[in-house]
PDB file of C-alpha atoms in Angstrom:
ATOM      1  CA  ALA N 185       2.632  20.810 -16.471  1.00  0.00           C
ATOM      2  CA  VAL N 186       2.234  20.560 -12.722  1.00  0.00           C
ATOM      3  CA  LEU N 187       0.569  17.398 -11.480  1.00  0.00           C
ATOM      4  CA  ARG N 188      -1.884  17.992  -8.636  1.00  0.00           C
ATOM      5  CA  VAL N 189      -2.702  14.993  -6.479  1.00  0.00           C
ATOM      6  CA  ALA N 190      -5.960  15.280  -4.557  1.00  0.00           C
ATOM      7  CA  GLN N 191      -6.186  11.778  -3.096  1.00  0.00           C
ATOM      8  CA  VAL N 192      -4.237   8.554  -2.799  1.00  0.00           C
ATOM      9  CA  GLU N 193      -5.923   5.185  -2.517  1.00  0.00           C
ATOM     10  CA  THR N 194      -4.073   2.288  -0.903  1.00  0.00           C
ATOM     11  CA  ALA N 195      -4.998  -1.394  -0.787  1.00  0.00           C
ATOM     12  CA  LEU N 196      -3.337  -4.623   0.336  1.00  0.00           C
ATOM     13  CA  PHE N 197      -3.403  -7.860  -1.633  1.00  0.00           C
ATOM     14  CA  LYS N 198      -2.189 -11.361  -0.750  1.00  0.00           C
ATOM     15  CA  LEU N 199      -0.340 -13.054  -3.585  1.00  0.00           C
ATOM     16  CA  GLU N 200      -1.508 -16.588  -4.316  1.00  0.00           C
ATOM     17  CA  GLY N 201       0.657 -17.722  -7.187  1.00  0.00           C
ATOM     18  CA  ASP N 202       0.181 -15.104  -9.896  1.00  0.00           C
ATOM     19  CA  THR N 203      -3.166 -13.957  -8.460  1.00  0.00           C
ATOM     20  CA  GLU N 204      -3.706 -10.919  -6.231  1.00  0.00           C
ATOM     21  CA  VAL N 205      -6.435 -11.525  -3.645  1.00  0.00           C
ATOM     22  CA  ALA N 206      -7.749  -8.391  -1.919  1.00  0.00           C
ATOM     23  CA  VAL N 207      -7.305  -8.418   1.857  1.00  0.00           C
ATOM     24  CA  PRO N 208     -10.634  -7.315   3.406  1.00  0.00           C
ATOM     25  CA  SER N 209     -10.841  -3.884   5.055  1.00  0.00           C
ATOM     26  CA  THR N 210      -7.486  -2.634   3.735  1.00  0.00           C
ATOM     27  CA  ALA N 211      -8.668  -0.358   0.908  1.00  0.00           C
ATOM     28  CA  LEU N 212      -8.288   3.217   2.170  1.00  0.00           C
ATOM     29  CA  THR N 213      -8.581   6.683   0.635  1.00  0.00           C
ATOM     30  CA  HIS N 214      -6.253   9.413   1.917  1.00  0.00           C
ATOM     31  CA  ASP N 215      -6.796  13.087   1.152  1.00  0.00           C
ATOM     32  CA  ARG N 216      -3.736  15.038   0.022  1.00  0.00           C
ATOM     33  CA  GLY N 217      -3.202  16.787   3.354  1.00  0.00           C
ATOM     34  CA  GLU N 218      -3.640  13.589   5.369  1.00  0.00           C
ATOM     35  CA  LEU N 219      -1.260  11.137   3.723  1.00  0.00           C
ATOM     36  CA  PRO N 220       0.053   8.755   6.384  1.00  0.00           C
ATOM     37  CA  ARG N 221       3.722   7.974   6.905  1.00  0.00           C
ATOM     38  CA  ALA N 222       2.842   4.499   8.192  1.00  0.00           C
ATOM     39  CA  LEU N 223      -0.003   2.136   7.446  1.00  0.00           C
ATOM     40  CA  PRO N 224      -0.789  -0.388  10.185  1.00  0.00           C
ATOM     41  CA  LEU N 225      -1.402  -3.836   8.735  1.00  0.00           C
ATOM     42  CA  THR N 226      -2.596  -6.587  11.045  1.00  0.00           C
ATOM     43  CA  ASP N 227      -3.103 -10.324  10.780  1.00  0.00           C
ATOM     44  CA  LEU N 228      -0.448 -10.934   8.136  1.00  0.00           C
ATOM     45  CA  LEU N 229       0.097 -14.652   7.657  1.00  0.00           C
ATOM     46  CA  GLY N 230       3.560 -16.160   7.783  1.00  0.00           C
ATOM     47  CA  GLU N 231       5.170 -17.705   4.720  1.00  0.00           C
ATOM     48  CA  SER N 232       3.151 -15.317   2.532  1.00  0.00           C
ATOM     49  CA  THR N 233       3.747 -12.431   0.172  1.00  0.00           C
ATOM     50  CA  TYR N 234       1.558  -9.337   0.116  1.00  0.00           C
ATOM     51  CA  ARG N 235       1.431  -6.425  -2.306  1.00  0.00           C
ATOM     52  CA  LEU N 236       0.643  -2.901  -1.121  1.00  0.00           C
ATOM     53  CA  LYS N 237      -0.692  -0.777  -3.984  1.00  0.00           C
ATOM     54  CA  ALA N 238      -1.204   2.968  -4.120  1.00  0.00           C
ATOM     55  CA  THR N 239      -2.903   5.043  -6.800  1.00  0.00           C
ATOM     56  CA  ALA N 240      -2.840   8.853  -6.933  1.00  0.00           C
ATOM     57  CA  PHE N 241      -5.877  10.746  -8.251  1.00  0.00           C
ATOM     58  CA  ASP N 242      -6.309  14.343  -9.318  1.00  0.00           C
ATOM     59  CA  ALA N 243      -9.298  16.531  -8.335  1.00  0.00           C
ATOM     60  CA  SER N 244     -11.384  15.159 -11.230  1.00  0.00           C
ATOM     61  CA  LYS N 245     -10.834  11.587  -9.925  1.00  0.00           C
ATOM     62  CA  GLN N 246      -8.546  10.654 -12.831  1.00  0.00           C
ATOM     63  CA  ALA N 247      -5.750   8.237 -11.931  1.00  0.00           C
ATOM     64  CA  VAL N 248      -2.494  10.094 -12.508  1.00  0.00           C
ATOM     65  CA  ALA N 249       0.086   7.688 -11.052  1.00  0.00           C
ATOM     66  CA  SER N 250       0.430   4.399  -9.231  1.00  0.00           C
ATOM     67  CA  GLY N 251       2.985   2.278  -7.442  1.00  0.00           C
ATOM     68  CA  SER N 252       3.298  -0.958  -5.510  1.00  0.00           C
ATOM     69  CA  ALA N 253       5.634  -2.713  -3.094  1.00  0.00           C
ATOM     70  CA  ASP N 254       5.787  -6.367  -2.078  1.00  0.00           C
ATOM     71  CA  ILE N 255       5.886  -7.408   1.585  1.00  0.00           C
ATOM     72  CA  VAL N 256       7.383 -10.837   2.228  1.00  0.00           C
ATOM     73  CA  VAL N 257       6.501 -12.503   5.536  1.00  0.00           C
ATOM     74  CA  PRO N 258       9.067 -15.322   5.654  1.00  0.00           C
ATOM     75  CA  GLU N 259       7.985 -17.432   8.633  1.00  0.00           C
ATOM     76  CA  ASN N 260       4.968 -18.297  10.745  1.00  0.00           C
ATOM     77  CA  THR N 261       5.457 -15.207  12.897  1.00  0.00           C
ATOM     78  CA  PRO N 262       5.062 -11.934  10.987  1.00  0.00           C
ATOM     79  CA  PRO N 263       7.655  -9.237  11.752  1.00  0.00           C
ATOM     80  CA  ALA N 264       6.739  -6.596  14.303  1.00  0.00           C
ATOM     81  CA  SER N 265       7.516  -3.980  11.681  1.00  0.00           C
ATOM     82  CA  GLN N 266       8.966  -3.766   8.213  1.00  0.00           C
ATOM     83  CA  SER N 267      10.074  -0.705   6.316  1.00  0.00           C
ATOM     84  CA  LEU N 268       9.364  -0.438   2.626  1.00  0.00           C
ATOM     85  CA  ALA N 269       9.685   2.130  -0.104  1.00  0.00           C
ATOM     86  CA  LEU N 270       6.704   2.862  -2.302  1.00  0.00           C
ATOM     87  CA  SER N 271       7.096   5.297  -5.166  1.00  0.00           C
ATOM     88  CA  ILE N 272       4.242   7.303  -6.591  1.00  0.00           C
ATOM     89  CA  LEU N 273       4.978   9.925  -9.222  1.00  0.00           C
ATOM     90  CA  GLU N 274       8.566   8.686  -9.190  1.00  0.00           C
ATOM     91  CA  VAL N 275       9.026  10.197  -5.726  1.00  0.00           C
ATOM     92  CA  PRO N 276       9.941   7.596  -3.063  1.00  0.00           C
ATOM     93  CA  PHE N 277       7.653   7.350  -0.039  1.00  0.00           C
ATOM     94  CA  ALA N 278       9.528   5.973   2.950  1.00  0.00           C
ATOM     95  CA  GLY N 279       6.875   4.256   5.002  1.00  0.00           C
ATOM     96  CA  SER N 280       6.705   1.325   7.343  1.00  0.00           C
ATOM     97  CA  VAL N 281       4.443  -1.609   7.996  1.00  0.00           C
ATOM     98  CA  SER N 282       3.837  -2.456  11.631  1.00  0.00           C
ATOM     99  CA  GLN N 283       2.135  -5.294  13.423  1.00  0.00           C
ATOM    100  CA  PRO N 284       0.427  -3.937  16.569  1.00  0.00           C
TER     101      PRO N 284
END
């Protein structure tokens, strides 16, 4: 069977212990033909860990795959950019996180 992805939803969460807290205004929906290679994330706090999640949906809005990647900001000054790999459908997505 061929899996057809119509949309991918991404969202950023801040990890507070074992709890994921949604970061406001970071939930985005990307149509298949408009998937970004980089997602700009601003106002990341130092000494924090974030989790970027992505979920792929088919045309009937059924979730067909998901993936996540953790972003560690080690000090008080977030990095200008950080590359990370996020796999959806077991296919690696080589993206980057940048601080404008």
